XYZ file of C-alpha atoms in Angstrom:
662
model
C -6.803 8.614 9.539
C -7.018 6.396 6.440
C -8.294 7.967 3.222
C -9.760 5.369 0.897
C -11.369 5.726 -2.495
C -14.881 5.760 -1.033
C -14.641 6.281 2.745
C -12.289 8.114 5.096
C -11.749 6.149 8.322
C -10.780 7.570 11.698
C -9.519 5.813 14.809
C -8.780 7.721 18.023
C -6.621 5.674 20.408
C -6.088 6.430 24.098
C -2.742 4.777 24.833
C -3.319 4.966 28.601
C -6.478 2.835 28.566
C -6.354 1.092 25.185
C -9.802 2.468 24.394
C -10.606 3.752 20.933
C -13.376 5.529 19.097
C -14.024 5.177 15.372
C -15.711 7.155 12.620
C -16.275 6.704 8.900
C -17.155 9.521 6.510
C -17.416 9.670 2.708
C -14.155 10.566 0.992
C -14.050 13.846 -0.935
C -11.906 12.919 -3.965
C -11.570 16.450 -5.339
C -10.143 17.682 -2.022
C -9.321 14.741 0.297
C -8.433 17.032 3.193
C -12.108 18.051 3.432
C -13.144 14.462 4.173
C -10.322 14.140 6.713
C -11.331 17.302 8.541
C -15.028 16.373 8.397
C -14.274 13.102 10.180
C -12.209 14.953 12.785
C -14.941 17.517 13.372
C -17.602 14.821 13.700
C -15.775 12.406 16.003
C -13.035 14.222 17.935
C -14.036 16.956 20.399
C -11.567 19.869 20.595
C -10.380 18.852 24.077
C -9.436 15.370 22.855
C -7.776 16.703 19.696
C -5.685 19.041 21.857
C -4.462 16.055 23.884
C -3.440 13.943 20.879
C 0.317 13.357 20.648
C 0.296 12.056 17.083
C -1.967 12.329 14.061
C -1.055 9.407 11.777
C -2.275 9.741 8.214
C -2.494 7.227 5.385
C -2.944 9.184 2.178
C -3.509 8.491 -1.504
C -2.570 11.997 -2.678
C 0.762 10.881 -4.157
C -0.754 7.759 -5.712
C -3.621 9.733 -7.240
C -1.155 12.239 -8.689
C 0.518 9.372 -10.563
C -2.730 7.692 -11.590
C -4.165 10.954 -12.899
C -0.835 12.277 -14.226
C -1.557 15.515 -12.362
C 1.668 16.662 -10.757
C 4.518 19.058 -11.307
C 6.017 19.915 -14.669
C 9.341 18.153 -14.158
C 12.678 18.783 -15.807
C 15.460 16.174 -15.753
C 19.210 16.821 -15.728
C 21.270 13.720 -16.460
C 24.673 12.620 -17.703
C 25.379 13.056 -21.414
C 24.280 9.941 -23.265
C 21.563 8.983 -20.765
C 18.795 11.350 -21.826
C 16.497 8.541 -23.009
C 16.813 6.118 -20.096
C 13.179 6.786 -19.115
C 11.990 5.861 -22.596
C 14.265 2.887 -23.272
C 13.229 1.343 -19.921
C 14.346 -2.302 -19.670
C 13.316 -3.244 -23.177
C 10.782 -5.810 -21.965
C 6.986 -5.898 -22.250
C 4.699 -5.863 -19.233
C 2.234 -8.080 -21.124
C 4.014 -10.238 -23.726
C 0.688 -11.526 -25.117
C -0.817 -8.105 -25.824
C 0.097 -7.168 -29.387
C -1.031 -3.585 -28.788
C 0.748 -3.043 -25.475
C 2.626 0.226 -25.181
C 4.645 1.431 -22.189
C 3.311 4.357 -20.169
C 4.698 7.651 -21.438
C 7.582 9.091 -19.414
C 6.691 11.674 -16.789
C 9.265 13.999 -18.379
C 8.933 14.819 -22.112
C 12.108 14.594 -24.126
C 12.479 18.374 -24.555
C 12.765 18.676 -20.747
C 15.349 15.893 -20.400
C 18.662 17.720 -20.655
C 22.237 16.439 -20.571
C 25.334 17.754 -18.818
C 28.923 16.819 -19.524
C 30.337 14.751 -16.624
C 31.046 11.128 -15.749
C 31.622 9.178 -12.534
C 32.689 5.531 -12.600
C 31.013 2.754 -10.614
C 33.813 2.893 -8.023
C 33.169 6.610 -7.449
C 36.202 7.905 -9.329
C 35.677 10.956 -11.543
C 36.199 10.079 -15.213
C 35.140 13.469 -16.575
C 34.621 16.681 -14.630
C 31.330 18.569 -14.646
C 30.828 21.334 -17.217
C 29.004 24.227 -15.413
C 27.870 25.897 -18.629
C 25.619 22.899 -19.415
C 23.757 23.437 -16.148
C 23.228 27.131 -16.875
C 21.793 26.304 -20.319
C 19.453 23.750 -18.729
C 18.244 26.373 -16.249
C 17.380 28.718 -19.132
C 15.331 25.987 -20.831
C 13.484 25.166 -17.613
C 12.647 28.839 -17.034
C 11.281 29.182 -20.572
C 9.217 25.990 -20.274
C 7.697 26.780 -16.865
C 9.272 23.806 -15.082
C 8.051 23.442 -11.477
C 10.529 20.846 -10.167
C 13.827 19.350 -11.309
C 15.155 15.809 -10.915
C 18.950 15.509 -11.038
C 20.147 11.987 -11.881
C 23.789 11.518 -12.786
C 25.306 8.146 -13.605
C 26.806 6.293 -10.614
C 26.052 9.197 -8.281
C 25.243 6.646 -5.563
C 29.007 6.010 -5.434
C 30.043 9.689 -5.552
C 27.434 12.431 -5.184
C 29.764 15.420 -5.644
C 28.626 16.225 -9.188
C 24.912 15.987 -8.319
C 25.370 18.330 -5.389
C 27.296 20.752 -7.612
C 24.545 20.689 -10.269
C 21.961 21.630 -7.630
C 24.134 24.558 -6.487
C 24.627 25.804 -10.051
C 20.907 25.455 -10.776
C 20.070 27.633 -7.760
C 22.664 30.237 -8.800
C 21.051 30.330 -12.232
C 17.786 31.379 -10.618
C 15.769 28.172 -10.278
C 13.776 28.352 -7.026
C 11.552 25.263 -7.258
C 12.065 21.923 -5.475
C 14.998 19.773 -6.584
C 15.215 15.990 -6.174
C 18.744 14.513 -6.071
C 18.959 10.852 -6.970
C 21.641 10.019 -4.375
C 19.307 11.336 -1.658
C 16.240 9.581 -3.064
C 17.929 6.228 -3.731
C 21.492 5.200 -3.015
C 21.267 2.176 -5.307
C 22.481 1.253 -8.744
C 20.288 0.505 -11.818
C 20.056 3.769 -13.741
C 16.509 3.373 -15.100
C 14.959 2.529 -11.751
C 16.868 5.269 -9.903
C 16.000 7.831 -12.568
C 12.324 6.901 -12.530
C 12.172 7.028 -8.717
C 13.763 10.471 -8.619
C 11.412 11.802 -11.284
C 8.382 10.417 -9.413
C 9.629 12.121 -6.261
C 9.819 15.465 -8.061
C 6.465 14.889 -9.790
C 4.365 14.191 -6.666
C 6.164 16.654 -4.378
C 4.292 19.516 -6.030
C 0.970 18.166 -4.699
C 2.062 16.284 -1.603
C 3.911 19.083 0.169
C 1.142 21.709 -0.028
C -1.519 19.124 0.879
C 0.303 18.052 4.043
C 1.113 21.595 5.113
C -2.503 22.715 4.546
C -3.795 19.744 6.552
C -1.340 20.468 9.342
C -2.415 24.121 9.431
C -6.131 23.227 9.602
C -5.534 20.699 12.381
C -3.603 23.220 14.434
C -6.371 25.758 13.927
C -8.638 23.181 15.603
C -6.304 22.849 18.588
C -4.029 19.948 17.586
C -0.576 20.484 19.088
C 1.054 17.111 18.433
C 3.047 15.685 15.524
C 1.604 14.862 12.092
C 2.943 11.569 10.732
C 2.429 10.007 7.294
C 2.708 6.262 6.716
C 5.303 4.836 4.330
C 4.859 2.336 1.515
C 7.347 0.139 3.385
C 5.514 0.299 6.738
C 5.977 2.668 9.621
C 5.571 6.425 9.389
C 7.455 9.582 8.457
C 7.253 13.005 10.040
C 5.557 15.798 8.113
C 8.892 17.296 7.063
C 10.245 13.931 5.902
C 7.070 13.057 3.984
C 7.155 16.422 2.228
C 10.865 15.931 1.426
C 10.533 12.260 0.370
C 6.981 11.950 -0.994
C 7.812 8.918 -3.146
C 7.951 6.890 0.088
C 4.234 7.529 0.704
C 2.808 6.369 -2.640
C 1.102 3.291 -1.120
C 0.784 4.554 2.430
C -2.911 3.649 2.760
C -3.119 -0.078 1.844
C 0.050 -0.892 3.804
C -1.548 0.028 7.140
C -4.078 -2.801 6.878
C -1.334 -5.319 6.144
C 0.656 -4.069 9.142
C -2.387 -4.410 11.404
C -2.916 -7.945 10.058
C 0.671 -8.882 10.922
C 0.268 -7.667 14.499
C -3.101 -9.410 14.915
C -1.813 -12.688 13.459
C 1.173 -12.648 15.826
C -1.077 -12.021 18.836
C -3.392 -14.903 17.857
C -0.550 -17.316 17.098
C -1.494 -17.587 13.414
C 1.561 -18.588 11.386
C 0.237 -17.745 7.908
C -2.401 -15.094 7.331
C -3.829 -13.426 4.255
C -4.975 -9.822 4.610
C -8.275 -9.339 2.768
C -9.116 -5.638 2.753
C -12.271 -4.893 0.773
C -12.999 -1.193 0.539
C -15.288 0.789 -1.676
C -12.877 0.986 -4.617
C -10.402 -1.883 -4.406
C -9.459 -5.183 -2.845
C -6.004 -5.144 -1.240
C -4.266 -8.304 -0.111
C -0.908 -9.292 1.372
C 0.635 -12.475 2.746
C 1.841 -12.404 6.357
C 4.107 -15.225 7.562
C 5.212 -15.556 11.191
C 3.986 -12.033 11.912
C 6.271 -10.495 9.266
C 5.218 -8.188 6.474
C 6.292 -9.138 2.926
C 8.807 -6.342 2.409
C 10.272 -5.669 -1.017
C 12.766 -2.993 -2.002
C 11.365 -2.109 -5.381
C 7.746 -1.672 -6.347
C 5.817 -0.475 -9.346
C 2.885 1.904 -9.820
C 1.179 2.287 -13.215
C 4.223 0.775 -14.907
C 6.729 3.029 -13.128
C 9.353 1.320 -10.923
C 10.183 2.824 -7.529
C 13.335 2.010 -5.564
C 11.824 2.227 -2.115
C 10.908 -0.141 0.734
C 7.580 -1.565 -0.284
C 5.168 -3.897 1.488
C 3.980 -6.304 -1.205
C 0.279 -5.439 -1.257
C -1.605 -6.510 -4.386
C -4.655 -4.495 -5.387
C -7.451 -5.218 -7.851
C -10.503 -3.174 -8.737
C -12.990 -5.298 -6.807
C -14.554 -3.280 -4.010
C -18.014 -2.359 -2.855
C -18.276 0.369 -5.473
C -16.999 -1.737 -8.399
C -19.378 -1.366 -11.328
C -21.027 -4.428 -12.901
C -21.748 -4.421 -16.638
C -22.362 -6.679 -19.640
C -19.533 -6.803 -22.161
C -19.907 -6.909 -25.933
C -20.278 -10.686 -25.837
C -23.026 -10.640 -23.204
C -20.809 -11.772 -20.341
C -21.302 -10.311 -16.870
C -18.246 -8.347 -15.713
C -17.344 -6.574 -12.478
C -14.801 -3.719 -12.150
C -12.183 -2.426 -12.200
C -14.051 0.856 -12.656
C -15.665 2.082 -9.448
C -18.594 4.358 -8.663
C -16.302 5.804 -5.967
C -17.532 8.134 -3.285
C -19.355 10.536 -5.578
C -21.962 9.540 -6.631
C -21.301 6.054 -5.214
C -23.433 2.906 -5.595
C -27.023 3.335 -6.777
C -28.390 2.245 -3.393
C -26.691 5.215 -1.702
C -29.313 7.489 -3.215
C -26.726 10.145 -4.092
C -27.267 10.196 -7.840
C -25.560 6.952 -8.854
C -27.420 4.760 -11.347
C -24.872 2.080 -12.265
C -25.078 -1.359 -10.579
C -22.280 -2.120 -8.126
C -21.155 -4.869 -5.758
C -22.811 -3.014 -2.873
C -26.136 -2.971 -4.734
C -25.874 -6.730 -5.268
C -24.996 -7.359 -1.608
C -27.967 -5.262 -0.457
C -30.302 -7.143 -2.797
C -29.138 -10.466 -1.333
C -29.457 -9.274 2.273
C -25.680 -9.485 2.868
C -25.657 -5.994 4.340
C -28.455 -4.796 6.619
C -31.195 -2.569 5.321
C -31.368 0.988 6.593
C -28.471 3.287 7.468
C -24.761 2.597 7.145
C -21.705 4.529 8.317
C -21.458 8.126 7.239
C -25.189 8.753 7.531
C -26.030 7.043 4.213
C -29.504 5.488 3.947
C -29.638 2.515 1.611
C -32.378 2.179 -0.996
C -33.320 -1.383 -1.975
C -35.492 -0.098 -4.816
C -32.600 1.880 -6.306
C -30.352 -1.210 -6.108
C -32.953 -3.337 -7.905
C -33.446 -0.706 -10.624
C -29.699 -0.580 -11.238
C -29.262 -4.367 -11.388
C -32.328 -5.178 -13.516
C -30.939 -3.959 -16.905
C -28.112 -6.529 -16.682
C -30.529 -9.459 -16.893
C -31.387 -8.932 -20.573
C -27.979 -8.689 -22.289
C -26.428 -11.403 -20.095
C -29.350 -13.812 -20.384
C -29.491 -14.169 -16.596
C -32.954 -14.831 -15.211
C -33.977 -12.081 -12.786
C -32.483 -9.470 -10.518
C -31.588 -11.927 -7.745
C -29.609 -14.118 -10.135
C -27.777 -11.054 -11.456
C -26.880 -10.059 -7.885
C -25.575 -13.572 -7.167
C -23.437 -13.434 -10.300
C -21.990 -10.038 -9.391
C -20.957 -11.216 -5.916
C -19.449 -14.472 -7.215
C -17.425 -12.677 -9.888
C -16.143 -10.114 -7.386
C -15.131 -12.919 -5.003
C -13.334 -14.723 -7.852
C -11.333 -11.565 -8.652
C -10.354 -11.276 -4.995
C -9.342 -14.934 -4.763
C -7.162 -14.587 -7.861
C -5.344 -11.659 -6.242
C -4.779 -13.792 -3.122
C -3.286 -16.554 -5.276
C -0.874 -13.952 -6.616
C 0.612 -13.435 -3.136
C 0.438 -17.101 -2.083
C 0.507 -19.712 -4.856
C 2.864 -17.650 -7.007
C 5.299 -17.665 -4.065
C 4.964 -21.364 -3.411
C 2.653 -20.897 -0.407
C -0.480 -23.053 -0.181
C -3.341 -20.713 0.823
C -5.302 -23.640 2.274
C -3.070 -23.539 5.329
C -3.642 -19.810 5.910
C -6.268 -17.870 7.805
C -8.089 -15.093 5.956
C -8.172 -11.849 7.966
C -11.176 -10.008 6.506
C -11.562 -6.288 7.104
C -12.501 -3.024 5.459
C -16.092 -1.934 5.068
C -16.917 -4.951 2.858
C -14.181 -7.443 3.816
C -16.275 -9.365 6.385
C -19.066 -9.624 3.786
C -16.724 -11.655 1.549
C -14.879 -13.685 4.204
C -16.821 -16.938 3.769
C -16.902 -16.554 -0.014
C -13.119 -16.192 -0.085
C -12.773 -19.189 2.228
C -14.734 -21.314 -0.246
C -12.850 -19.938 -3.271
C -9.479 -20.698 -1.627
C -10.528 -23.789 0.379
C -9.506 -22.041 3.614
C -10.931 -23.260 6.936
C -10.554 -20.134 9.105
C -11.646 -16.535 8.673
C -10.767 -13.882 11.274
C -12.762 -10.657 11.493
C -10.742 -8.268 13.695
C -12.238 -5.776 16.124
C -13.233 -2.516 14.448
C -13.060 -4.336 11.126
C -14.433 -1.464 9.071
C -11.652 0.825 10.311
C -8.903 -1.785 10.644
C -6.479 -0.026 8.294
C -6.774 3.050 10.503
C -6.085 0.781 13.500
C -2.850 -0.147 11.723
C -2.012 3.538 11.496
C -2.268 4.167 15.241
C 0.031 1.164 15.754
C 2.696 2.526 13.367
C 6.299 3.223 14.362
C 8.399 6.149 13.129
C 10.695 4.549 10.549
C 13.567 5.843 8.454
C 15.594 3.823 5.981
C 18.550 4.260 3.654
C 20.453 1.976 1.286
C 23.733 2.022 -0.589
C 24.913 -0.263 -3.358
C 28.180 -2.052 -2.487
C 29.057 -4.843 -4.922
C 31.771 -7.107 -3.511
C 32.312 -10.788 -2.596
C 30.845 -11.982 0.692
C 33.993 -12.982 2.585
C 35.649 -12.289 5.922
C 36.865 -8.908 4.703
C 33.367 -7.855 3.582
C 31.556 -7.721 6.920
C 33.739 -4.973 8.464
C 33.197 -2.884 5.313
C 29.463 -3.542 5.520
C 29.498 -2.518 9.175
C 31.219 0.797 8.459
C 28.818 1.579 5.610
C 25.813 0.685 7.784
C 27.088 3.041 10.487
C 27.371 5.821 7.900
C 23.786 5.187 6.818
C 22.536 5.266 10.409
C 24.324 8.584 10.967
C 22.482 9.930 7.940
C 19.160 8.693 9.361
C 19.847 10.687 12.557
C 17.748 8.645 14.982
C 20.290 7.711 17.675
C 17.617 6.450 20.093
C 16.017 4.147 17.516
C 16.102 0.369 17.120
C 18.569 -0.443 14.334
C 18.092 -3.098 11.646
C 20.538 -4.072 8.883
C 19.717 -6.129 5.773
C 21.912 -7.205 2.876
C 20.927 -7.806 -0.725
C 22.848 -10.965 -1.637
C 23.116 -13.129 -4.728
C 25.216 -15.905 -6.183
C 28.082 -14.558 -8.231
C 27.021 -14.261 -11.867
C 23.338 -13.800 -11.087
C 21.374 -10.624 -11.778
C 18.786 -10.486 -8.985
C 19.071 -10.684 -5.213
C 17.411 -11.823 -2.002
C 17.324 -9.544 1.026
C 18.648 -11.159 4.206
C 18.603 -9.707 7.746
C 21.985 -9.685 9.489
C 23.246 -9.048 13.018
C 26.614 -7.439 12.417
C 27.682 -7.807 16.044
C 27.081 -11.591 16.062
C 27.023 -12.973 12.519
C 29.982 -14.340 10.606
C 30.116 -15.211 6.905
C 28.963 -18.794 7.546
C 25.838 -17.641 9.431
C 24.891 -15.111 6.743
C 25.508 -17.669 3.985
C 23.344 -20.256 5.748
C 20.517 -17.747 6.120
C 20.756 -16.896 2.417
C 20.752 -20.581 1.390
C 17.628 -21.200 3.468
C 15.832 -18.247 1.857
C 17.040 -19.267 -1.606
C 15.733 -22.812 -1.160
C 12.394 -21.515 0.107
C 12.077 -19.223 -2.917
C 13.356 -21.515 -5.695
C 13.253 -25.062 -4.351
C 17.000 -25.739 -4.609
C 20.390 -24.372 -3.569
C 23.589 -23.631 -5.480
C 27.254 -24.099 -4.471
C 28.372 -20.855 -6.142
C 30.022 -18.145 -3.989
C 27.945 -15.202 -2.755
C 28.371 -11.494 -3.208
C 26.958 -8.459 -1.466
C 25.048 -6.024 -3.689
C 23.335 -3.506 -1.373
C 23.496 -2.603 2.317
C 20.183 -1.485 3.866
C 19.784 0.336 7.178
C 16.475 0.880 8.973
C 15.928 2.791 12.205
C 12.665 2.427 14.102
C 11.173 4.391 17.005
C 8.286 2.496 18.585
C 5.408 4.813 19.444
C 2.814 2.273 20.559
C 3.169 0.175 23.725
C 1.394 -2.816 22.096
C -1.466 -2.603 24.631
C -4.475 -4.456 23.160
C -7.005 -2.087 21.611
C -10.432 -2.167 23.229
C -13.166 -2.403 20.553
C -15.092 0.807 20.091
C -18.510 0.791 21.793
C -21.606 0.835 19.580
C -23.448 4.121 19.153
C -25.935 4.783 21.924
C -28.786 5.046 19.424
C -28.104 1.626 17.879
C -31.038 -0.750 18.218
C -30.822 -3.469 20.859
C -31.481 -6.199 18.303
C -32.115 -6.512 14.603
C -34.254 -9.674 14.430
C -34.065 -11.601 11.174
C -33.541 -10.835 7.504
C -34.051 -12.463 4.110
C -30.515 -13.662 3.364
C -29.073 -15.506 0.383
C -26.945 -18.587 1.101
C -24.387 -19.244 -1.622
C -23.896 -22.788 -0.380
C -27.590 -23.662 -0.353
C -28.298 -21.456 -3.398
C -31.493 -20.210 -1.782
C -32.826 -17.460 0.450
C -33.337 -18.165 4.146
C -34.789 -16.212 7.039
C -31.561 -15.642 8.981
C -30.812 -13.960 12.314
C -29.103 -10.579 12.504
C -26.922 -10.301 15.622
C -25.083 -7.298 17.000
C -21.392 -8.086 17.375
C -21.314 -7.289 21.083
C -24.332 -9.574 21.660
C -22.758 -12.651 20.075
C -22.483 -15.451 22.642
C -21.143 -18.953 22.146
C -21.027 -20.568 18.715
C -23.554 -19.427 16.115
C -24.012 -21.334 12.864
C -24.734 -19.725 9.518
C -26.459 -18.392 7.626
C -26.554 -15.196 9.684
C -25.334 -11.604 9.772
C -23.205 -10.042 12.505
C -23.541 -6.260 12.471
C -21.432 -3.451 13.926
C -21.203 0.298 13.266
C -18.684 0.218 10.400
C -18.915 -3.306 8.912
C -21.144 -6.363 8.476
C -19.998 -9.976 8.725
C -21.760 -12.486 6.472
C -21.641 -16.077 7.740
C -22.840 -18.613 5.177
C -24.307 -22.050 5.817
C -21.606 -24.582 6.643
C -19.663 -22.043 8.721
C -19.864 -21.150 12.402
C -18.804 -17.974 14.183
C -17.833 -17.208 17.766
C -16.307 -14.253 19.580
C -12.681 -14.723 20.609
C -11.390 -13.255 23.872
C -9.255 -10.852 21.808
C -12.419 -9.287 20.393
C -11.986 -10.936 16.991
C -14.688 -13.028 15.375
C -13.442 -16.511 14.502
C -15.315 -18.098 11.603
C -14.597 -21.792 11.027
C -15.695 -24.214 8.369
C -18.063 -26.965 9.553
C -18.985 -28.499 6.194
C -17.019 -28.887 2.985
C -18.685 -28.046 -0.282
């Protein structure tokens, strides 16, 4: 179950047969669990729900709490002298060219950031013992201020957590009963600002995430579900309900990651070396680069200017989705997004009270999505779309509604292409050698446009494209990870120490039957930042690890250095594979779907003219069909422009290839 900004997508997978069923319902932003349960009630009979072993959920509850700044009232206990770490940050500017840029305000106001006397050195030795009276005074302040949750972040606690644990005990004795986040449990890494911010975010979103998950679990069980509720992680894979409630910061980007994971699996199965995930939903465009079937995994991310020390699939998002609002700026230029009409009221053509022009209205005007009903029981109104788009013609000087619609689609596609360049060109990867995997409710509509913007020759539209992120959820593994900073030279004596620390981390993860993976953050001595390198402790020696680092360093920076290496952080990941990798059988079309759709008036961006183009059901596509045409299915529409051809691959994917260059 994938909750997006506009639609909630469901995929039910029968592991025995590979068959699936899909559903799409409008998201209910004020109470997302209502949209989740509505999709379950509409698409999953009680007998099937009772047989489900796992309910895998991609949620935006934690992310929305940060975006809206609606979470717990958090208090912070930290080492004396470090009260203002959250405000000092790193001293740099996110946008050096914006003279009016200001950092986001800290999640904890200064009056709730309290100090305790103590000090631990970087090697774990105690420099100054903890003063219990400081903790008791902090508890009194928190009680008076109505603090809901407390983050405890003491300097160098990753090396020795004794003082943090003691602070938590003293806080409980003083009468505090709310949730407590300990930095050594949230992140075992150095960098005080990042670790402090991550721990505070964990405390901030826990107040909303825990109750939401427990309420959802209760409602599912009332409907007969007897399996396990899992929540996807920002770094890929899934957590159990208890783990997600205890470590909510790991779920901040759980939704967009699922689509990237599904892209990686699809690309590997099709033998595609470099793929770009192009997920166009109702609110945003999410993209990630997949190379050799691997997700681009980072170990620090950022949301609304707040860094998080957590495994993080590098998914870039921009406000360019089907619901993105088009408008004329003060200078008369046509703009699109990032503001979205969302699910309520939605685009004007939905007929649910929206009046602002959106990307969906423009696509309907140009025939890029079929007239009539779409998923979720929404009936599209062409007249409402035209009424919304028409006022943009005057202030922008564009001649007519059709020309406005063309401009809206082109601008949206340009925003998407720029985001793709951020995950390809900025990393030294030429997107022209990649295949675009287009999915989401509107992704296949933009596949050919993105191909032209990026000069890509191949677009892949996966089976069940409109619900492909939810497909990624049912393919998720149960994953746990832990890390510990260990700064020391990479030499023959280092690997045994790394091995012992990795074993300690795996014992903490408590998944003895899982597949184990170890990575090291390495750097040249004297450098500040690192590269993360996979290692096989049973087989690798220092020379093998060094060679792997040099290869990655050259790929990232174009050169190598002779300087010695040092270890910075040891990372342990345990993975329990839930899915047997059986190919998923595309969901059958609804029984009431028409046998054929005939033709439609369709705009060709290459020919810059309307054409009477065929509309073909996806399951009826035979052989090679040349554009312009539409391929329709229950939850998505694929737009094939002139100069492109489409055919159905044996895997169930649609393969769109370029036949003519612009």
